[in-house]
XYZ file of C-alpha atoms in Angstrom:
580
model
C -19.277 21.625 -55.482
C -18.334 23.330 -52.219
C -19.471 22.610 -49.002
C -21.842 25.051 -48.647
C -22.894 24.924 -51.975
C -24.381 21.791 -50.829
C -25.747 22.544 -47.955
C -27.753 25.696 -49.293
C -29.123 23.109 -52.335
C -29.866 20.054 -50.168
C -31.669 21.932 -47.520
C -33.317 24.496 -49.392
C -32.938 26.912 -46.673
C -30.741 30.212 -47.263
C -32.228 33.082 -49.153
C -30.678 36.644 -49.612
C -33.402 38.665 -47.724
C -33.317 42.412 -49.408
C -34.625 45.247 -47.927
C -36.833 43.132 -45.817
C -38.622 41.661 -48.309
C -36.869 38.184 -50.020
C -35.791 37.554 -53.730
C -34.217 34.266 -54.141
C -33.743 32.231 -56.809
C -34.640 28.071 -57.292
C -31.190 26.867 -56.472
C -31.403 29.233 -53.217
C -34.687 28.919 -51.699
C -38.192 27.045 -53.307
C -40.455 29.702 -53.493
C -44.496 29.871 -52.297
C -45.384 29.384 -55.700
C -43.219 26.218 -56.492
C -44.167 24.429 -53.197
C -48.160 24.862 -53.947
C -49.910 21.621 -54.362
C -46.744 20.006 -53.363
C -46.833 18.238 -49.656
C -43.158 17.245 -50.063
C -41.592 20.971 -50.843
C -43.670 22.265 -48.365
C -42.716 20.002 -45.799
C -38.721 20.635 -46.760
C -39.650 24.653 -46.719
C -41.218 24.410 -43.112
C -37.865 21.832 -42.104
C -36.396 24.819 -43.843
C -37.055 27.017 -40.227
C -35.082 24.125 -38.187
C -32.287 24.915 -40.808
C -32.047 28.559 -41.190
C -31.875 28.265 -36.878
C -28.382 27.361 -37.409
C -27.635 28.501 -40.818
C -24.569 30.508 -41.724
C -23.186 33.158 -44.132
C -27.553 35.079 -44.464
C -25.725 38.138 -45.069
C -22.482 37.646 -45.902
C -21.194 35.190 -48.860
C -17.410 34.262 -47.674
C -17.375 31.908 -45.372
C -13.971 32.526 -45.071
C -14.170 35.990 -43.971
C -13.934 37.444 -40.752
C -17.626 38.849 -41.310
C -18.404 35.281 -40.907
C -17.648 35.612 -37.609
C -20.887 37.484 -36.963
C -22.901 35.447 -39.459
C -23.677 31.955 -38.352
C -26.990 32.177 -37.376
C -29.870 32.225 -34.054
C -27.033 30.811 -32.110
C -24.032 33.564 -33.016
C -26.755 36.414 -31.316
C -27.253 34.325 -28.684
C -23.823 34.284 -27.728
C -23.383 38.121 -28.940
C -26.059 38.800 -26.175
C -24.497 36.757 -23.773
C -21.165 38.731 -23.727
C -22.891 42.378 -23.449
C -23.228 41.601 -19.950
C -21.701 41.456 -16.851
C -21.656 37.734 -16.130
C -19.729 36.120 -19.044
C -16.134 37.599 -19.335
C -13.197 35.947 -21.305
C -9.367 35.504 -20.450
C -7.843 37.476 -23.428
C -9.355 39.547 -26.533
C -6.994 38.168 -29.556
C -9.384 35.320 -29.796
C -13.020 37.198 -29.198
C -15.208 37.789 -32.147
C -17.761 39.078 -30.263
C -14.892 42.111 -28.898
C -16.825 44.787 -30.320
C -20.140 44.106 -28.582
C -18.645 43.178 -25.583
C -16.555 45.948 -25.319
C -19.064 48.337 -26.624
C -17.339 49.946 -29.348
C -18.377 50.682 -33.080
C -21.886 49.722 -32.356
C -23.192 51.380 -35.521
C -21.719 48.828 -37.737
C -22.231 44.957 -36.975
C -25.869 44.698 -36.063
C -26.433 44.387 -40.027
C -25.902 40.542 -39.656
C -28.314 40.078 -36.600
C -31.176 42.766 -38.085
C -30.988 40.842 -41.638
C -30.785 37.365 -40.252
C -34.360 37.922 -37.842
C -36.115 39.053 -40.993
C -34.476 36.256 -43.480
C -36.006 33.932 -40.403
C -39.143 35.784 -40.560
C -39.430 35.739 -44.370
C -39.235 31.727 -44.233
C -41.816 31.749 -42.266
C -44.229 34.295 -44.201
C -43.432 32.090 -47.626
C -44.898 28.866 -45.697
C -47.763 30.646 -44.821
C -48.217 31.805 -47.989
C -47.820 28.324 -49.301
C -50.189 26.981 -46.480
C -52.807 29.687 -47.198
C -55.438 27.293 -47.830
C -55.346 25.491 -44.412
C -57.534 22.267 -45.124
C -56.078 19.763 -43.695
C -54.332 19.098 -40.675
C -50.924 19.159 -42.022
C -51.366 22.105 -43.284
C -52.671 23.631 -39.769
C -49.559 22.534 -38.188
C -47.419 24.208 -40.702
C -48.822 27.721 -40.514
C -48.909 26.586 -36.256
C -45.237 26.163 -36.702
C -44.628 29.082 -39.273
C -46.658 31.845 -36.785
C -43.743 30.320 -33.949
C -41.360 31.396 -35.658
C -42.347 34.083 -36.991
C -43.043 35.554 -33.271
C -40.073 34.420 -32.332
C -37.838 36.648 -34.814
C -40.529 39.859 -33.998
C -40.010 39.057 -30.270
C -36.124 39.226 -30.944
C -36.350 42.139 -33.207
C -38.469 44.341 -31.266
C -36.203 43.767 -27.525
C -33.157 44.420 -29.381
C -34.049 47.389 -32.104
C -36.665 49.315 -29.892
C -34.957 52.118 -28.401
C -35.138 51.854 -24.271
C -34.849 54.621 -22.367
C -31.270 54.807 -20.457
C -29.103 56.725 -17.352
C -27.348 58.512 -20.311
C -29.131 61.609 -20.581
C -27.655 63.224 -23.913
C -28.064 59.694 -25.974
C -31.817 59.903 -24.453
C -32.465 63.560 -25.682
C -31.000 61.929 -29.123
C -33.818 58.961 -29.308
C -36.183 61.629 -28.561
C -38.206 60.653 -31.823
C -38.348 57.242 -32.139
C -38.923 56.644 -28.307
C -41.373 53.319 -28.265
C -40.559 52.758 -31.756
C -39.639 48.940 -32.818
C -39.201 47.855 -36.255
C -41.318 47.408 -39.753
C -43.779 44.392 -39.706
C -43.530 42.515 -42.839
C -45.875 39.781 -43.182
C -47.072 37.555 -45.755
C -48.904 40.332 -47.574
C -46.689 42.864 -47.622
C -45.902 44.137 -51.289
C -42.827 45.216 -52.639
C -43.549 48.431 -52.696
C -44.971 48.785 -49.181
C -41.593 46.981 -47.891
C -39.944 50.251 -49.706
C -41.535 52.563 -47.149
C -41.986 50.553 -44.391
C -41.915 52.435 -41.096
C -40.892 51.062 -37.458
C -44.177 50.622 -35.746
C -44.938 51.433 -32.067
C -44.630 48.547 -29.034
C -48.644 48.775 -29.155
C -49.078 47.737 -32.208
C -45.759 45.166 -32.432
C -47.283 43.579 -29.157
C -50.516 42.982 -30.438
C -48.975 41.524 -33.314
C -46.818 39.235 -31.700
C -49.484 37.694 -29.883
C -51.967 37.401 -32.262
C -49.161 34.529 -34.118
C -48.564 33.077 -30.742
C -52.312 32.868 -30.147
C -53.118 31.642 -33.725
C -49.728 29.026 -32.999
C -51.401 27.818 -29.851
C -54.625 27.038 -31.416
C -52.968 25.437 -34.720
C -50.502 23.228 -32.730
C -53.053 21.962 -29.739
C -52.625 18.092 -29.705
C -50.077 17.777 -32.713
C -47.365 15.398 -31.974
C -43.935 15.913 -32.576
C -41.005 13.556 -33.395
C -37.964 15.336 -31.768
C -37.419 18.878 -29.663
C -36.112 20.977 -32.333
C -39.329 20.861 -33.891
C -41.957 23.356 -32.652
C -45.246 22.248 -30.679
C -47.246 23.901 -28.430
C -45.147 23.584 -25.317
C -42.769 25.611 -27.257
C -45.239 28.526 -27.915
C -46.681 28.357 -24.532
C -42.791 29.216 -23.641
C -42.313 31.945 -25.882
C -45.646 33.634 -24.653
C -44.261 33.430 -21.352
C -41.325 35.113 -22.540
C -43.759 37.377 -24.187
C -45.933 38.404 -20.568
C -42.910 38.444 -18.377
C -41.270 41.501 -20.648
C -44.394 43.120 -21.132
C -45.172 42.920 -17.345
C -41.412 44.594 -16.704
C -42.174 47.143 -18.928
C -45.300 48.052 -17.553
C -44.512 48.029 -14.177
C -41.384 50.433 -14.532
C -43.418 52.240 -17.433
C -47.031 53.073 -16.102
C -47.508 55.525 -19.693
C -46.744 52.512 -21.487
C -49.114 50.622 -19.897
C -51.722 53.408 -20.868
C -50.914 53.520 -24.582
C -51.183 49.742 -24.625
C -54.369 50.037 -22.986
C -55.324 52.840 -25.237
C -54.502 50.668 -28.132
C -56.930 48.048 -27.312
C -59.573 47.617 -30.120
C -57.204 48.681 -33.300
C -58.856 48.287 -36.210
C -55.499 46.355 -37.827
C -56.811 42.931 -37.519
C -54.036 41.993 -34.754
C -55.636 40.942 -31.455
C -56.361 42.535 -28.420
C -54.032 41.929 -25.307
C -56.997 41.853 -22.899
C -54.762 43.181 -19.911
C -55.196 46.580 -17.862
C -51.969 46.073 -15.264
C -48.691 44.955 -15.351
C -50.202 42.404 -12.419
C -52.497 40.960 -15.207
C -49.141 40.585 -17.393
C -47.321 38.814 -15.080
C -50.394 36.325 -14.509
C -50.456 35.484 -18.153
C -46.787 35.025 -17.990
C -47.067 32.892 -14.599
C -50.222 30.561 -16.503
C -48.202 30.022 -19.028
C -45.336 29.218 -17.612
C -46.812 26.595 -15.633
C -48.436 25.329 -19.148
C -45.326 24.422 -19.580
C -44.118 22.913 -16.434
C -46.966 20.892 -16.452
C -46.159 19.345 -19.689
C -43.782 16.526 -17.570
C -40.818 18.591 -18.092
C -38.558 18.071 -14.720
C -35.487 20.281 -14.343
C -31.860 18.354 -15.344
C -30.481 16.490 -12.512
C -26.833 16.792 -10.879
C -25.698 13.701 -12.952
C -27.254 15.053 -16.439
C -25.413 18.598 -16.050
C -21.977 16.929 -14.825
C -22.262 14.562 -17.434
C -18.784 14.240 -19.231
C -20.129 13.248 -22.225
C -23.734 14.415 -22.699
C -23.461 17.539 -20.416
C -25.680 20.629 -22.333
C -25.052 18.877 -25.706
C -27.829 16.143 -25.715
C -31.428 17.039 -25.016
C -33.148 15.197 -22.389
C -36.645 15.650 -20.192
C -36.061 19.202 -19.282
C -35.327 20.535 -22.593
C -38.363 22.064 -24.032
C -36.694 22.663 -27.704
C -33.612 23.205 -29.303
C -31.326 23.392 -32.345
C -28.931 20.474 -33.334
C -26.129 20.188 -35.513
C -26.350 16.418 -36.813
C -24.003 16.628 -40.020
C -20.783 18.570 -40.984
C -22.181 20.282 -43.516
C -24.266 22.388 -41.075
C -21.646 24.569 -39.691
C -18.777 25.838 -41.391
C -15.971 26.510 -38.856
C -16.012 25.402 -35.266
C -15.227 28.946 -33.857
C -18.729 30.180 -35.545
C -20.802 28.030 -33.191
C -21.340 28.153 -29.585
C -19.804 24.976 -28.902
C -16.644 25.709 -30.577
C -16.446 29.104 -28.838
C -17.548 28.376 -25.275
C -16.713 25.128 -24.725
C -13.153 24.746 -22.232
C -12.052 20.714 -22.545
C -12.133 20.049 -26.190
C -8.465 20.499 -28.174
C -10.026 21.481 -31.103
C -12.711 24.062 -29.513
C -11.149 28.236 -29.579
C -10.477 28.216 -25.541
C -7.804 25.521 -26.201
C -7.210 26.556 -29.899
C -6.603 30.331 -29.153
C -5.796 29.927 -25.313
C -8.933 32.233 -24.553
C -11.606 30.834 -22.041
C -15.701 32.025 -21.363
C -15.591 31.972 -17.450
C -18.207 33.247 -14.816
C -17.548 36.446 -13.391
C -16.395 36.438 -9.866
C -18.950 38.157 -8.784
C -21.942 35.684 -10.079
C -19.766 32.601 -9.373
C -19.442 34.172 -6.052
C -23.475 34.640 -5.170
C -23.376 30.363 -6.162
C -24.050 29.079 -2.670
C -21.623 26.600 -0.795
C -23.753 23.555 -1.550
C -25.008 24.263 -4.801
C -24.158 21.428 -7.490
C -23.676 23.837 -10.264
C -21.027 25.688 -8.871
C -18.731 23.316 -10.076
C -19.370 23.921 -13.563
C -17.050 26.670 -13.081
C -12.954 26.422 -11.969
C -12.998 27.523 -8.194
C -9.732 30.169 -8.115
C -7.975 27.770 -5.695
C -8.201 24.843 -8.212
C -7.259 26.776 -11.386
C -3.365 25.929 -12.415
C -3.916 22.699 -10.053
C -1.791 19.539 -11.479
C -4.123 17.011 -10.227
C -7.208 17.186 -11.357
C -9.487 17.975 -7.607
C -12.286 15.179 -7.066
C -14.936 17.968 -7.158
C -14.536 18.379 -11.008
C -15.777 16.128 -13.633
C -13.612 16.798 -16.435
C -12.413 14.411 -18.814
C -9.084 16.729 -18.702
C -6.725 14.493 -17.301
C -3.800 15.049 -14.178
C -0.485 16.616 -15.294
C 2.305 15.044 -17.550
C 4.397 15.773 -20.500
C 1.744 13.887 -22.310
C -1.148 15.797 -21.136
C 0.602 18.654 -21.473
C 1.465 17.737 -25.571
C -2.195 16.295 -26.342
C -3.495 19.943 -24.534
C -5.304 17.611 -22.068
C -4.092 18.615 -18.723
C -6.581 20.014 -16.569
C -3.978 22.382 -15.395
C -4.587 24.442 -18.479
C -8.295 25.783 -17.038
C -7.693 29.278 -15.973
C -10.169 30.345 -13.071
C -13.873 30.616 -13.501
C -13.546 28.661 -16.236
C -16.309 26.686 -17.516
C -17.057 22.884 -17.625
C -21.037 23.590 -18.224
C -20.661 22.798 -22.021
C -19.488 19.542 -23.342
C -18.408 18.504 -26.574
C -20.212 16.155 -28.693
C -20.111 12.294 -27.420
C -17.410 14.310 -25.503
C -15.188 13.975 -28.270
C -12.152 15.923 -27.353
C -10.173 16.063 -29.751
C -12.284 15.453 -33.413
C -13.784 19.144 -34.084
C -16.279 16.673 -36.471
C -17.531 14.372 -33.822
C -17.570 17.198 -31.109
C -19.620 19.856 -33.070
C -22.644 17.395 -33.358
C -24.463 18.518 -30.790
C -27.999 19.836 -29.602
C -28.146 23.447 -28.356
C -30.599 24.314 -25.826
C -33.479 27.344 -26.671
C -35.648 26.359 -23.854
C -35.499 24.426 -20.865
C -38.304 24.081 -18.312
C -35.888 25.635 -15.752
C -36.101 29.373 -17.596
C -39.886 29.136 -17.083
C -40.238 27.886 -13.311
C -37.792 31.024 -13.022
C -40.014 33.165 -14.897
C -42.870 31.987 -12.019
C -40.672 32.669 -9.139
C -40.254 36.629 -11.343
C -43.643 36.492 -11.204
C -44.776 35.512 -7.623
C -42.442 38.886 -6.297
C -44.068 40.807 -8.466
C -48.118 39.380 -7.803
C -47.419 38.768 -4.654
C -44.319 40.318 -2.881
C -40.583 39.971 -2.109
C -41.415 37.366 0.904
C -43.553 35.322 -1.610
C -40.757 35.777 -4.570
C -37.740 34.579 -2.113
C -40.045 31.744 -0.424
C -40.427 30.650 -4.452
C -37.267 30.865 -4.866
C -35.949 28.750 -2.137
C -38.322 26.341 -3.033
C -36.723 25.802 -6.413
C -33.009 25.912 -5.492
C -34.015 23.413 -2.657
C -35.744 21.266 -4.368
C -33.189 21.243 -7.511
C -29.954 22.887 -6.644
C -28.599 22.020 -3.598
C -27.088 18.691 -2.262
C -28.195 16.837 0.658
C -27.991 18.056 4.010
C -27.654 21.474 2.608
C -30.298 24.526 1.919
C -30.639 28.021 0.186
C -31.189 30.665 2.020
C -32.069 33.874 -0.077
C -30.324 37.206 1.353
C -32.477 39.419 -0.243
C -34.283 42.339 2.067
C -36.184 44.344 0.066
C -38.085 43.734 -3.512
C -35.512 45.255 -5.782
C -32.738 43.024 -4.285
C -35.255 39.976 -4.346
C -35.637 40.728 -8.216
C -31.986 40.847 -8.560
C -31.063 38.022 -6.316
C -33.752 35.967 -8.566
C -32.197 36.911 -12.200
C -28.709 36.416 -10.932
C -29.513 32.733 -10.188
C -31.056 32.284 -13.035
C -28.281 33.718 -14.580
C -26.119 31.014 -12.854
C -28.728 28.365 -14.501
C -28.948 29.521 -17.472
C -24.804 30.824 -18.239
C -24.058 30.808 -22.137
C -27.681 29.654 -23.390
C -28.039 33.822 -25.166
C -31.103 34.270 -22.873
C -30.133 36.888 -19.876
C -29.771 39.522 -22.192
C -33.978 40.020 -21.996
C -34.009 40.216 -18.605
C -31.528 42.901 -17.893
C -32.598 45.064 -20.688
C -36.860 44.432 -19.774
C -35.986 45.310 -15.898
C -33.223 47.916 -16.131
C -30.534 45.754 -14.346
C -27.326 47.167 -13.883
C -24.114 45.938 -15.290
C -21.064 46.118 -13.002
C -17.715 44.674 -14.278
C -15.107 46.800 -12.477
C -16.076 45.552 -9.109
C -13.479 44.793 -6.718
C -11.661 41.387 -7.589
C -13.273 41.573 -10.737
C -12.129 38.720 -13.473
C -12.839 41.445 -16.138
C -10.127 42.284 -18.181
C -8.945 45.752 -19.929
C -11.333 46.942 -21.984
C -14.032 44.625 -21.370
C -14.272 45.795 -17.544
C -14.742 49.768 -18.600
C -18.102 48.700 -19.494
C -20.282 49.694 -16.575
C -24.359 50.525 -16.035
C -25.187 52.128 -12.465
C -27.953 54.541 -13.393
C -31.568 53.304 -13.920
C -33.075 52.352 -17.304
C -31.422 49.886 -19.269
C -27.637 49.358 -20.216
C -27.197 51.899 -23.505
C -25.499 49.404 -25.462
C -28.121 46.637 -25.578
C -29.868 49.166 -27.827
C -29.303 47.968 -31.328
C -28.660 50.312 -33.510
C -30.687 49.662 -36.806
C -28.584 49.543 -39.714
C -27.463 52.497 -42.320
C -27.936 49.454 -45.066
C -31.345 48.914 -44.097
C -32.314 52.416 -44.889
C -31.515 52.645 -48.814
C -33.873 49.579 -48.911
C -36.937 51.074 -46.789
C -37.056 55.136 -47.454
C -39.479 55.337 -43.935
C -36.030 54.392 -41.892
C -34.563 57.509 -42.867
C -35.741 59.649 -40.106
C -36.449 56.763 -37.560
C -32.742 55.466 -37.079
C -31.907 54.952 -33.159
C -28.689 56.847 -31.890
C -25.419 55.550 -31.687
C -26.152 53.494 -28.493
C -21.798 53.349 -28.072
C -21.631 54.609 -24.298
C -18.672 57.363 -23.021
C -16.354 55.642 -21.767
């Protein structure tokens, strides 16, 4: 039996999802009707959503295959994000399986894996509901709590990615013309068969309200439930996710004032999806700021200088701040170490695809350079003076040792680290050089750090650019910098305050897949052929000056998905691929 074999069978979590509605069969996935009346296969279907976070090959069935490169699930679009922007380049392109979205080419063909994988996530979480239908106990309460989290989650995803934004590009605009505000088809728990057939992309009104009615009904299930480790969902998590939620609404709104007005017009559906209850983008942002601060208040404390320079624990090991996450615990969870985020990001380890393939994730010079003299993290990244050095500098902690032949035949010489490399991500037990021992690790979906920066977003916007920079400082002071030393924001007007804010929380939150949102929500541009840029050919042709969003973090809904769903056929976005 192969290894995956296995792993499908013993954790009962992969299903083929067609057409956005699910046929499996036993040895694939337990269906509703097997799990009723049985706590234990229900419980193992709702572990099922921990699994299917990091499960590989949902669309594609060779592991071995290149396509398997894009198939290794909620962590291989995280990174995918990650590179579409300006803050994440890589030394070389031999080695990059992500080449085609960061370079912006052929972007008609590869969003098949992502588009399929958020509705295979969403279709778990529609059969536990099914199975938890009659809610009559408290177990069963938490389960559809935990199933609606999810749920929102891959809707949240789906809708940011697939929804058509407008963009500077004029011609591809004029080309979106008709499905302008349009997301993607809804399938819940009772959609039929033959309603998935003609299923057509609904509009942000209606996708919004949705959303938040399963992150209201998962805040109400999960109140006071307990939970045994952070990759399981509670209500900390959804209060997270509907600060996610606000904050991108509130962006839209306040660039969008018609949106605003067909949300507000939308108010009072008769769909049976609540109402938002908001009339400005001000009362978005509030709702985003409470809560944020929902969380916050939960005890969650930001990591500490010694926790993110930690050689052996460093953004592999979840501790206070981590709100939730994903973990790999056994080998049978991942398939190669180049489909994960660890194996592709990660600079020390032998084994890992910067030392394999000679091809490193750095910071771009030009957010490593807005990193304040004084600010801890900033050696997380390989200052350009230090890269190439033979002893390792005292500023680093690195398990990468000083120059010698030895060093230099076990791959562990620190003089190997080209500049702006990282040293954020570490390796397993910092095991560098067993792949098996360094791929179990915890992966980080929320820390309490993305939502005090959501709350600083919020303040400039409530309350204006002085309030949002004296926020701000506040954090970085109180967090960031050493002793003796103190952020001061440069900022002068609002704009640059909003920019200033997401670029350090860029810096905070480098390789965890969740910038992405905030660059395509506010419109941000994306330089990478600045001067002294550490973009390479033909990553740094990639550039967004104009306003509305960057055109090629438009997904482009796949051709696949229309001979499955005949309503698709005249509501496919435009080829988002930019002129270069």
């Amino acid at each position: 039996m192969t290894k995956k074999l296995i792993y499908i069978m013993s954790l009962l979590a992969t299903l083929t999802f067609t057409g956005c509605i699910d046929e499996e069969t036993p040895t694939q996935q337990a269906s509703a009707d097997q799990v009723a009346g049985s706590s234990m296969s229900l419980n193992m279907l709702v572990n099922g959503l921990k699994s299917k976070m990091i499960s590989y090959c949902n669309y594609t069935s060779d592991v071995t295959s290149w396509y398997a490169t894009q198939d290794w699930g909620y962590g291989c679009y995280m990174l995918t994000k990650e590179t579409m922007l300006d803050g994440f380049p890589t030394t070389g392109s031999s080695w990059n399986y992500q080449y085609y979205f960061e370079s912006a080419e052929r972007l008609k063909s590869y969003t098949v894996y992502p588009y399929f994988y958020y509705y295979n996530l969403a279709a778990l979480a529609n059969k536990v509901l099914t199975a938890a239908d009659d809610a009559t106990t408290e177990n069963l309460r938490q389960y559809r709590g935990i199933a609606y989290a999810y749920r929102a989650l891959a809707y949240m995803d789906l809708a940011l990615i697939f929804e058509f934004w407008p963009t500077g590009d004029a011609a591809i605009n004029a080309n979106a013309k008709n499905v302008m505000g349009l997301t993607v088809p809804v399938v819940t728990e009772t959609t039929t068969d033959e309603e998935a057939k003609n299923n057509p992309r609904v509009d942000f009104q209606t996708m919004y309200r949705f959303i938040y009615t399963d992150l209201s009904q998962a805040r109400d299930l999960l109140k006071g439930m307990e939970r045994e480790e952070k990759n399981d969902v509670n209500i900390d998590v959804v209060n997270g996710l509907l600060a996610r939620f606000w904050v991108t609404l509130g962006a839209r709104f306040r660039s969008y004032p018609d949106d605003l007005a067909k949300q507000v017009a939308a108010e009072g559906a008769n769909d049976g999806y609540t109402d938002l209850g908001i009339t400005t983008a001000n009362d978005c942002y509030a709702n985003a700021k409470a809560a944020a601060m929902a969380v916050i208040n939960a005890g969650y404390t930001p990591v500490t200088r010694e926790q993110w320079h930690d050689t052996k624990t460093g953004f592999n090991t979840a501790n206070q701040a981590w709100v939730w996450d994903m973990r790999i615990t056994a080998t049978e969870q991942y398939s190669y170490f180049w489909n994960s985020i660890m194996g592709s990001v990660a600079s020390e380890p032998t084994w890992a695809l910067p030392a394999f393939g000679g091809e490193y994730r750095c910071i771009s010079s030009d957010l490593f350079n807005l990193i304040q003299e004084g600010d801890w993290r900033k050696t997380s990244w390989i200052a350009p003076a230090d890269a190439g050095a033979a002893k390792v500098p005292e500023k680093y902690s690195t398990q990468l040792k000083d120059e010698s032949s030895s060093t230099k035949a076990a791959n562990t010489n620190f003089s190997r680290l080209p500049a702006y490399a990282n040293l954020k991500f570490r390796p397993g037990s910092g095991s560098m050089d067993d792949e098996q021992t360094g791929m179990m690790a915890d992966i980080p979906l929320m820390r309490v750090e993305e939502m005090w920066f959501i709350t600083i977003e919020c303040e400039l916007m409530m309350n204006g650019t002085t309030a949002g920079l004296m926020a701000l400082e506040d954090f970085m002071n109180a967090y960031r910098m050493d002793d003796g030393t103190a952020y001061t924001a440069t900022a002068t007007h609002k704009q640059g305050a909003l920019e200033e804010i997401i670029a350090q929380k860029y810096v905070e939150l480098w390789g965890e897949g969740l910038i992405y949102n905030d660059y395509k929500r506010n419109g941000l541009p994306i330089i990478r052929n600045s001067e002294g840029s550490n973009y390479i050919e033909p990553y740094n042709a990639i550039n967004h000056t104009s306003s509305g969003c960057a055109s090629w973090l438009n997904f482009y809904i796949p051709e696949t998905a229309r001979s499955f769903n005949s309503a698709l056929q005249d509501q496919m976005n435009p080829d988002p691929t930019p002129s270069k």
